[in-house]
């Protein structure tokens, strides 16, 4: 009996801890700024786990309409190329441009307000991808596109794999996968399968839920979008 209680208690604490970590991680994902040489990707067989995705994605009626704010127009070419590559890899036009912020589920902004170490951040509640001008201006087109491709991966529900708990897998993910932050501009079979799987495993926000986030001016990323930072 004593043991049963102890096991339940530990189990309870463990699951509480897990829930806390998950809640803390939901919503905002970053990609650390990085300058280095590119390495070729190799195939790898890995079982997908729930640690690889969050709770929601940014699709609406099977699409993610994206808006490019004036301060991100300088990255328009990179954003378009990234969207085209994802669409091509997925075999459908998931990402579609819109000139209306209110029609969008994803808004791109170029900013200097991100934490210094991050090249980009994706916020998957109110739908924002913030690109750090400090890093982006030093990057080649190829590298800027890689940042956008990675951040777009989050909008389909995938989490960052560079902080995956298993250290051996984490090392491989960093080197071989877009969501591990390998800065590649070509999706591998793994990258595409993971995106498709994340879309299936995460839920679509109702308009009310999504617009609730969008209307919340207290959110850091909404302040960014509305030029209040
Ligand atoms: Zn990320």
PDB file of C-alpha atoms and ligand atoms in Angstrom:
ATOM      1  CA  UNK A   1       0.000   0.000   0.000  1.00  0.00           C
ATOM      2  CA  UNK A   2       2.784   2.298   0.946  1.00  0.00           C
ATOM      3  CA  UNK A   3       4.495   1.569  -2.331  1.00  0.00           C
ATOM      4  CA  UNK A   4       1.332   2.048  -4.334  1.00  0.00           C
ATOM      5  CA  UNK A   5       0.826   5.475  -2.774  1.00  0.00           C
ATOM      6  CA  UNK A   6       4.416   6.427  -3.400  1.00  0.00           C
ATOM      7  CA  UNK A   7       4.209   5.332  -7.045  1.00  0.00           C
ATOM      8  CA  UNK A   8       1.011   7.274  -7.547  1.00  0.00           C
ATOM      9  CA  UNK A   9       2.519  10.333  -5.928  1.00  0.00           C
ATOM     10  CA  UNK A  10       5.631  10.184  -8.067  1.00  0.00           C
ATOM     11  CA  UNK A  11       3.532   9.467 -11.126  1.00  0.00           C
ATOM     12  CA  UNK A  12       1.385  12.487 -10.297  1.00  0.00           C
ATOM     13  CA  UNK A  13       4.378  14.736  -9.848  1.00  0.00           C
ATOM     14  CA  UNK A  14       5.916  13.459 -13.055  1.00  0.00           C
ATOM     15  CA  UNK A  15       2.776  14.056 -15.091  1.00  0.00           C
ATOM     16  CA  UNK A  16       2.345  17.516 -13.529  1.00  0.00           C
ATOM     17  CA  UNK A  17       5.892  18.346 -14.480  1.00  0.00           C
ATOM     18  CA  UNK A  18       5.370  17.078 -17.988  1.00  0.00           C
ATOM     19  CA  UNK A  19       2.203  19.129 -18.349  1.00  0.00           C
ATOM     20  CA  UNK A  20       4.002  22.215 -17.105  1.00  0.00           C
ATOM     21  CA  UNK A  21       6.840  21.786 -19.554  1.00  0.00           C
ATOM     22  CA  UNK A  22       4.415  21.262 -22.403  1.00  0.00           C
ATOM     23  CA  UNK A  23       2.368  24.339 -21.508  1.00  0.00           C
ATOM     24  CA  UNK A  24       5.499  26.434 -21.165  1.00  0.00           C
ATOM     25  CA  UNK A  25       6.701  25.282 -24.575  1.00  0.00           C
ATOM     26  CA  UNK A  26       3.458  25.688 -26.477  1.00  0.00           C
ATOM     27  CA  UNK A  27       3.147  28.658 -28.718  1.00  0.00           C
ATOM     28  CA  UNK A  28       6.545  30.167 -29.271  1.00  0.00           C
ATOM     29  CA  UNK A  29       9.443  28.551 -31.063  1.00  0.00           C
ATOM     30  CA  UNK A  30      12.744  30.118 -31.949  1.00  0.00           C
ATOM     31  CA  UNK A  31      15.644  29.411 -34.224  1.00  0.00           C
ATOM     32  CA  UNK A  32      19.048  30.425 -32.932  1.00  0.00           C
ATOM     33  CA  UNK A  33      21.165  32.584 -35.181  1.00  0.00           C
ATOM     34  CA  UNK A  34      23.981  30.597 -36.688  1.00  0.00           C
ATOM     35  CA  UNK A  35      26.810  31.178 -39.106  1.00  0.00           C
ATOM     36  CA  UNK A  36      28.647  28.144 -40.409  1.00  0.00           C
ATOM     37  CA  UNK A  37      29.153  25.730 -43.264  1.00  0.00           C
ATOM     38  CA  UNK A  38      26.361  23.654 -44.745  1.00  0.00           C
ATOM     39  CA  UNK A  39      26.409  19.899 -44.443  1.00  0.00           C
ATOM     40  CA  UNK A  40      24.598  17.549 -46.809  1.00  0.00           C
ATOM     41  CA  UNK A  41      21.514  15.827 -45.435  1.00  0.00           C
ATOM     42  CA  UNK A  42      21.302  12.046 -45.160  1.00  0.00           C
ATOM     43  CA  UNK A  43      18.308   9.790 -44.766  1.00  0.00           C
ATOM     44  CA  UNK A  44      17.433   8.692 -41.270  1.00  0.00           C
ATOM     45  CA  UNK A  45      14.843   6.318 -39.864  1.00  0.00           C
ATOM     46  CA  UNK A  46      13.236   7.744 -36.770  1.00  0.00           C
ATOM     47  CA  UNK A  47       9.912   7.032 -35.100  1.00  0.00           C
ATOM     48  CA  UNK A  48       7.833  10.163 -34.636  1.00  0.00           C
ATOM     49  CA  UNK A  49       6.881  10.951 -31.051  1.00  0.00           C
ATOM     50  CA  UNK A  50       4.492  13.397 -29.405  1.00  0.00           C
ATOM     51  CA  UNK A  51       7.539  15.390 -28.326  1.00  0.00           C
ATOM     52  CA  UNK A  52       7.962  16.429 -31.958  1.00  0.00           C
ATOM     53  CA  UNK A  53       4.751  18.431 -32.206  1.00  0.00           C
ATOM     54  CA  UNK A  54       2.783  21.019 -30.272  1.00  0.00           C
ATOM     55  CA  UNK A  55      -0.969  21.182 -29.746  1.00  0.00           C
ATOM     56  CA  UNK A  56      -2.127  23.285 -32.694  1.00  0.00           C
ATOM     57  CA  UNK A  57      -1.353  24.333 -36.247  1.00  0.00           C
ATOM     58  CA  UNK A  58      -2.291  27.463 -38.159  1.00  0.00           C
ATOM     59  CA  UNK A  59      -4.384  25.959 -40.938  1.00  0.00           C
ATOM     60  CA  UNK A  60      -7.841  27.252 -41.690  1.00  0.00           C
ATOM     61  CA  UNK A  61      -9.980  25.423 -44.274  1.00  0.00           C
ATOM     62  CA  UNK A  62      -6.905  23.431 -45.234  1.00  0.00           C
ATOM     63  CA  UNK A  63      -4.785  26.507 -45.962  1.00  0.00           C
ATOM     64  CA  UNK A  64      -2.408  28.821 -44.175  1.00  0.00           C
ATOM     65  CA  UNK A  65      -2.909  32.265 -45.655  1.00  0.00           C
ATOM     66  CA  UNK A  66       0.097  34.432 -44.973  1.00  0.00           C
ATOM     67  CA  UNK A  67       0.482  38.180 -44.901  1.00  0.00           C
ATOM     68  CA  UNK A  68       3.776  40.012 -45.277  1.00  0.00           C
ATOM     69  CA  UNK A  69       3.890  43.188 -43.217  1.00  0.00           C
ATOM     70  CA  UNK A  70       5.687  46.240 -44.669  1.00  0.00           C
ATOM     71  CA  UNK A  71       8.746  45.695 -42.459  1.00  0.00           C
ATOM     72  CA  UNK A  72       9.139  42.148 -43.835  1.00  0.00           C
ATOM     73  CA  UNK A  73       8.742  43.074 -47.513  1.00  0.00           C
ATOM     74  CA  UNK A  74      12.509  42.980 -47.812  1.00  0.00           C
ATOM     75  CA  UNK A  75      12.236  39.232 -47.209  1.00  0.00           C
ATOM     76  CA  UNK A  76       9.347  38.778 -49.628  1.00  0.00           C
ATOM     77  CA  UNK A  77      11.478  36.780 -52.088  1.00  0.00           C
ATOM     78  CA  UNK A  78      12.717  34.460 -49.353  1.00  0.00           C
ATOM     79  CA  UNK A  79       9.205  34.014 -47.956  1.00  0.00           C
ATOM     80  CA  UNK A  80       7.749  33.256 -51.375  1.00  0.00           C
ATOM     81  CA  UNK A  81      10.495  30.753 -52.146  1.00  0.00           C
ATOM     82  CA  UNK A  82      10.000  29.049 -48.775  1.00  0.00           C
ATOM     83  CA  UNK A  83       6.226  28.845 -49.274  1.00  0.00           C
ATOM     84  CA  UNK A  84       6.676  27.421 -52.763  1.00  0.00           C
ATOM     85  CA  UNK A  85       9.100  24.802 -51.505  1.00  0.00           C
ATOM     86  CA  UNK A  86       6.773  23.645 -48.727  1.00  0.00           C
ATOM     87  CA  UNK A  87       3.808  23.569 -51.119  1.00  0.00           C
ATOM     88  CA  UNK A  88       5.784  21.578 -53.638  1.00  0.00           C
ATOM     89  CA  UNK A  89       7.081  19.154 -51.008  1.00  0.00           C
ATOM     90  CA  UNK A  90       3.604  18.673 -49.500  1.00  0.00           C
ATOM     91  CA  UNK A  91       2.019  18.241 -52.915  1.00  0.00           C
ATOM     92  CA  UNK A  92      -0.605  20.934 -52.331  1.00  0.00           C
ATOM     93  CA  UNK A  93      -0.885  24.688 -51.951  1.00  0.00           C
ATOM     94  CA  UNK A  94      -1.022  24.851 -48.168  1.00  0.00           C
ATOM     95  CA  UNK A  95       0.644  28.276 -47.980  1.00  0.00           C
ATOM     96  CA  UNK A  96      -1.088  31.054 -49.897  1.00  0.00           C
ATOM     97  CA  UNK A  97      -0.321  34.752 -49.850  1.00  0.00           C
ATOM     98  CA  UNK A  98      -2.917  37.328 -48.892  1.00  0.00           C
ATOM     99  CA  UNK A  99      -2.677  41.124 -48.883  1.00  0.00           C
ATOM    100  CA  UNK A 100      -5.044  41.327 -45.922  1.00  0.00           C
ATOM    101  CA  UNK A 101      -3.827  40.947 -42.347  1.00  0.00           C
ATOM    102  CA  UNK A 102      -7.338  40.091 -41.154  1.00  0.00           C
ATOM    103  CA  UNK A 103      -7.651  37.333 -43.749  1.00  0.00           C
ATOM    104  CA  UNK A 104      -4.344  35.819 -42.671  1.00  0.00           C
ATOM    105  CA  UNK A 105      -3.549  33.121 -40.178  1.00  0.00           C
ATOM    106  CA  UNK A 106       0.111  33.943 -40.414  1.00  0.00           C
ATOM    107  CA  UNK A 107       1.769  37.359 -40.466  1.00  0.00           C
ATOM    108  CA  UNK A 108       5.462  37.930 -41.198  1.00  0.00           C
ATOM    109  CA  UNK A 109       7.272  40.818 -39.563  1.00  0.00           C
ATOM    110  CA  UNK A 110      10.904  41.953 -39.693  1.00  0.00           C
ATOM    111  CA  UNK A 111      12.044  43.209 -36.310  1.00  0.00           C
ATOM    112  CA  UNK A 112      14.952  44.073 -34.042  1.00  0.00           C
ATOM    113  CA  UNK A 113      12.880  43.247 -30.942  1.00  0.00           C
ATOM    114  CA  UNK A 114      13.675  39.535 -30.767  1.00  0.00           C
ATOM    115  CA  UNK A 115      16.105  38.076 -28.255  1.00  0.00           C
ATOM    116  CA  UNK A 116      19.583  38.590 -29.699  1.00  0.00           C
ATOM    117  CA  UNK A 117      20.382  34.915 -30.234  1.00  0.00           C
ATOM    118  CA  UNK A 118      17.355  34.158 -32.395  1.00  0.00           C
ATOM    119  CA  UNK A 119      17.252  34.506 -36.162  1.00  0.00           C
ATOM    120  CA  UNK A 120      13.508  33.972 -36.188  1.00  0.00           C
ATOM    121  CA  UNK A 121      10.546  33.098 -33.998  1.00  0.00           C
ATOM    122  CA  UNK A 122       7.211  31.515 -34.790  1.00  0.00           C
ATOM    123  CA  UNK A 123       4.232  32.175 -32.559  1.00  0.00           C
ATOM    124  CA  UNK A 124       1.483  29.645 -33.147  1.00  0.00           C
ATOM    125  CA  UNK A 125      -1.372  31.266 -31.202  1.00  0.00           C
ATOM    126  CA  UNK A 126      -1.960  34.551 -32.998  1.00  0.00           C
ATOM    127  CA  UNK A 127       0.058  33.415 -36.025  1.00  0.00           C
ATOM    128  CA  UNK A 128       3.246  35.455 -36.302  1.00  0.00           C
ATOM    129  CA  UNK A 129       6.648  34.734 -37.750  1.00  0.00           C
ATOM    130  CA  UNK A 130       9.114  37.354 -36.568  1.00  0.00           C
ATOM    131  CA  UNK A 131      12.392  37.566 -38.462  1.00  0.00           C
ATOM    132  CA  UNK A 132      15.337  39.109 -36.662  1.00  0.00           C
ATOM    133  CA  UNK A 133      16.759  41.867 -38.899  1.00  0.00           C
ATOM    134  CA  UNK A 134      20.077  41.702 -37.028  1.00  0.00           C
ATOM    135  CA  UNK A 135      20.697  38.171 -38.277  1.00  0.00           C
ATOM    136  CA  UNK A 136      18.792  38.307 -41.532  1.00  0.00           C
ATOM    137  CA  UNK A 137      20.763  41.251 -42.879  1.00  0.00           C
ATOM    138  CA  UNK A 138      23.993  39.263 -42.446  1.00  0.00           C
ATOM    139  CA  UNK A 139      22.593  36.182 -44.149  1.00  0.00           C
ATOM    140  CA  UNK A 140      22.636  35.139 -47.785  1.00  0.00           C
ATOM    141  CA  UNK A 141      19.340  34.614 -49.622  1.00  0.00           C
ATOM    142  CA  UNK A 142      19.824  30.889 -49.119  1.00  0.00           C
ATOM    143  CA  UNK A 143      20.190  31.230 -45.375  1.00  0.00           C
ATOM    144  CA  UNK A 144      17.296  33.676 -45.008  1.00  0.00           C
ATOM    145  CA  UNK A 145      15.136  31.248 -46.920  1.00  0.00           C
ATOM    146  CA  UNK A 146      16.265  28.444 -44.577  1.00  0.00           C
ATOM    147  CA  UNK A 147      15.166  30.467 -41.538  1.00  0.00           C
ATOM    148  CA  UNK A 148      11.741  31.056 -43.099  1.00  0.00           C
ATOM    149  CA  UNK A 149      11.381  27.379 -44.070  1.00  0.00           C
ATOM    150  CA  UNK A 150      12.143  26.371 -40.477  1.00  0.00           C
ATOM    151  CA  UNK A 151       9.705  28.874 -38.963  1.00  0.00           C
ATOM    152  CA  UNK A 152       6.980  27.817 -41.407  1.00  0.00           C
ATOM    153  CA  UNK A 153       7.494  24.279 -40.147  1.00  0.00           C
ATOM    154  CA  UNK A 154       6.188  25.451 -36.753  1.00  0.00           C
ATOM    155  CA  UNK A 155       2.978  26.764 -38.318  1.00  0.00           C
ATOM    156  CA  UNK A 156       2.167  23.143 -39.261  1.00  0.00           C
ATOM    157  CA  UNK A 157       2.549  22.161 -35.624  1.00  0.00           C
ATOM    158  CA  UNK A 158       6.084  20.786 -35.543  1.00  0.00           C
ATOM    159  CA  UNK A 159       8.282  21.578 -32.545  1.00  0.00           C
ATOM    160  CA  UNK A 160      11.977  22.377 -32.476  1.00  0.00           C
ATOM    161  CA  UNK A 161      14.038  19.221 -32.711  1.00  0.00           C
ATOM    162  CA  UNK A 162      17.293  20.874 -31.635  1.00  0.00           C
ATOM    163  CA  UNK A 163      16.174  20.533 -28.031  1.00  0.00           C
ATOM    164  CA  UNK A 164      14.809  16.999 -28.351  1.00  0.00           C
ATOM    165  CA  UNK A 165      15.268  15.083 -25.091  1.00  0.00           C
ATOM    166  CA  UNK A 166      17.187  12.093 -26.453  1.00  0.00           C
ATOM    167  CA  UNK A 167      20.788  13.306 -26.847  1.00  0.00           C
ATOM    168  CA  UNK A 168      21.733  10.927 -29.674  1.00  0.00           C
ATOM    169  CA  UNK A 169      18.682  11.782 -31.742  1.00  0.00           C
ATOM    170  CA  UNK A 170      19.070  15.448 -30.883  1.00  0.00           C
ATOM    171  CA  UNK A 171      22.554  15.468 -32.427  1.00  0.00           C
ATOM    172  CA  UNK A 172      21.244  13.852 -35.605  1.00  0.00           C
ATOM    173  CA  UNK A 173      18.253  16.162 -35.821  1.00  0.00           C
ATOM    174  CA  UNK A 174      20.459  19.245 -35.551  1.00  0.00           C
ATOM    175  CA  UNK A 175      22.595  18.040 -38.406  1.00  0.00           C
ATOM    176  CA  UNK A 176      19.968  16.479 -40.658  1.00  0.00           C
ATOM    177  CA  UNK A 177      16.610  18.154 -40.228  1.00  0.00           C
ATOM    178  CA  UNK A 178      15.030  21.493 -40.942  1.00  0.00           C
ATOM    179  CA  UNK A 179      13.281  21.559 -37.566  1.00  0.00           C
ATOM    180  CA  UNK A 180      16.572  20.648 -35.920  1.00  0.00           C
ATOM    181  CA  UNK A 181      17.929  23.893 -37.342  1.00  0.00           C
ATOM    182  CA  UNK A 182      20.236  22.516 -40.040  1.00  0.00           C
ATOM    183  CA  UNK A 183      19.653  25.610 -42.219  1.00  0.00           C
ATOM    184  CA  UNK A 184      18.813  23.577 -45.291  1.00  0.00           C
ATOM    185  CA  UNK A 185      16.590  24.841 -48.089  1.00  0.00           C
ATOM    186  CA  UNK A 186      15.734  21.407 -49.454  1.00  0.00           C
ATOM    187  CA  UNK A 187      13.249  19.272 -47.589  1.00  0.00           C
ATOM    188  CA  UNK A 188      14.137  15.645 -47.044  1.00  0.00           C
ATOM    189  CA  UNK A 189      11.620  12.816 -46.862  1.00  0.00           C
ATOM    190  CA  UNK A 190      11.894  13.075 -43.078  1.00  0.00           C
ATOM    191  CA  UNK A 191      11.113  16.817 -43.034  1.00  0.00           C
ATOM    192  CA  UNK A 192       8.044  16.393 -45.233  1.00  0.00           C
ATOM    193  CA  UNK A 193       6.699  13.330 -43.410  1.00  0.00           C
ATOM    194  CA  UNK A 194       7.140  15.078 -40.070  1.00  0.00           C
ATOM    195  CA  UNK A 195       5.244  18.142 -41.328  1.00  0.00           C
ATOM    196  CA  UNK A 196       2.370  15.990 -42.622  1.00  0.00           C
ATOM    197  CA  UNK A 197       2.282  13.991 -39.407  1.00  0.00           C
ATOM    198  CA  UNK A 198       2.307  17.184 -37.283  1.00  0.00           C
ATOM    199  CA  UNK A 199      -0.630  18.561 -39.277  1.00  0.00           C
ATOM    200  CA  UNK A 200      -2.551  15.390 -38.447  1.00  0.00           C
ATOM    201  CA  UNK A 201      -1.593  15.295 -34.774  1.00  0.00           C
ATOM    202  CA  UNK A 202      -2.324  18.936 -33.966  1.00  0.00           C
ATOM    203  CA  UNK A 203      -5.644  20.722 -33.994  1.00  0.00           C
ATOM    204  CA  UNK A 204      -7.026  23.546 -36.068  1.00  0.00           C
ATOM    205  CA  UNK A 205      -8.099  26.618 -34.130  1.00  0.00           C
ATOM    206  CA  UNK A 206     -11.656  27.863 -34.539  1.00  0.00           C
ATOM    207  CA  UNK A 207     -12.018  31.376 -35.871  1.00  0.00           C
ATOM    208  CA  UNK A 208     -13.173  32.552 -32.451  1.00  0.00           C
ATOM    209  CA  UNK A 209     -10.114  31.125 -30.724  1.00  0.00           C
ATOM    210  CA  UNK A 210      -7.725  32.459 -33.314  1.00  0.00           C
ATOM    211  CA  UNK A 211      -9.284  35.929 -33.498  1.00  0.00           C
ATOM    212  CA  UNK A 212      -9.258  35.990 -29.693  1.00  0.00           C
ATOM    213  CA  UNK A 213      -5.483  35.740 -29.802  1.00  0.00           C
ATOM    214  CA  UNK A 214      -5.263  38.239 -32.641  1.00  0.00           C
ATOM    215  CA  UNK A 215      -7.331  40.761 -30.696  1.00  0.00           C
ATOM    216  CA  UNK A 216      -5.196  40.397 -27.584  1.00  0.00           C
ATOM    217  CA  UNK A 217      -2.996  43.488 -27.718  1.00  0.00           C
ATOM    218  CA  UNK A 218      -1.231  42.340 -24.574  1.00  0.00           C
ATOM    219  CA  UNK A 219       0.547  39.610 -26.543  1.00  0.00           C
ATOM    220  CA  UNK A 220       4.141  40.446 -27.357  1.00  0.00           C
ATOM    221  CA  UNK A 221       3.808  39.331 -30.967  1.00  0.00           C
ATOM    222  CA  UNK A 222       0.590  41.248 -31.496  1.00  0.00           C
ATOM    223  CA  UNK A 223       2.302  44.397 -30.247  1.00  0.00           C
ATOM    224  CA  UNK A 224       5.021  43.676 -32.760  1.00  0.00           C
ATOM    225  CA  UNK A 225       2.528  43.274 -35.594  1.00  0.00           C
ATOM    226  CA  UNK A 226       0.788  46.515 -34.664  1.00  0.00           C
ATOM    227  CA  UNK A 227       4.030  48.464 -34.369  1.00  0.00           C
ATOM    228  CA  UNK A 228       3.700  49.040 -30.630  1.00  0.00           C
ATOM    229  CA  UNK A 229       7.134  47.832 -29.634  1.00  0.00           C
TER     230      UNK A 229
HETATM  231 ZN1  LIG B   1      12.166  26.681 -34.270  1.00  0.00          ZN
END
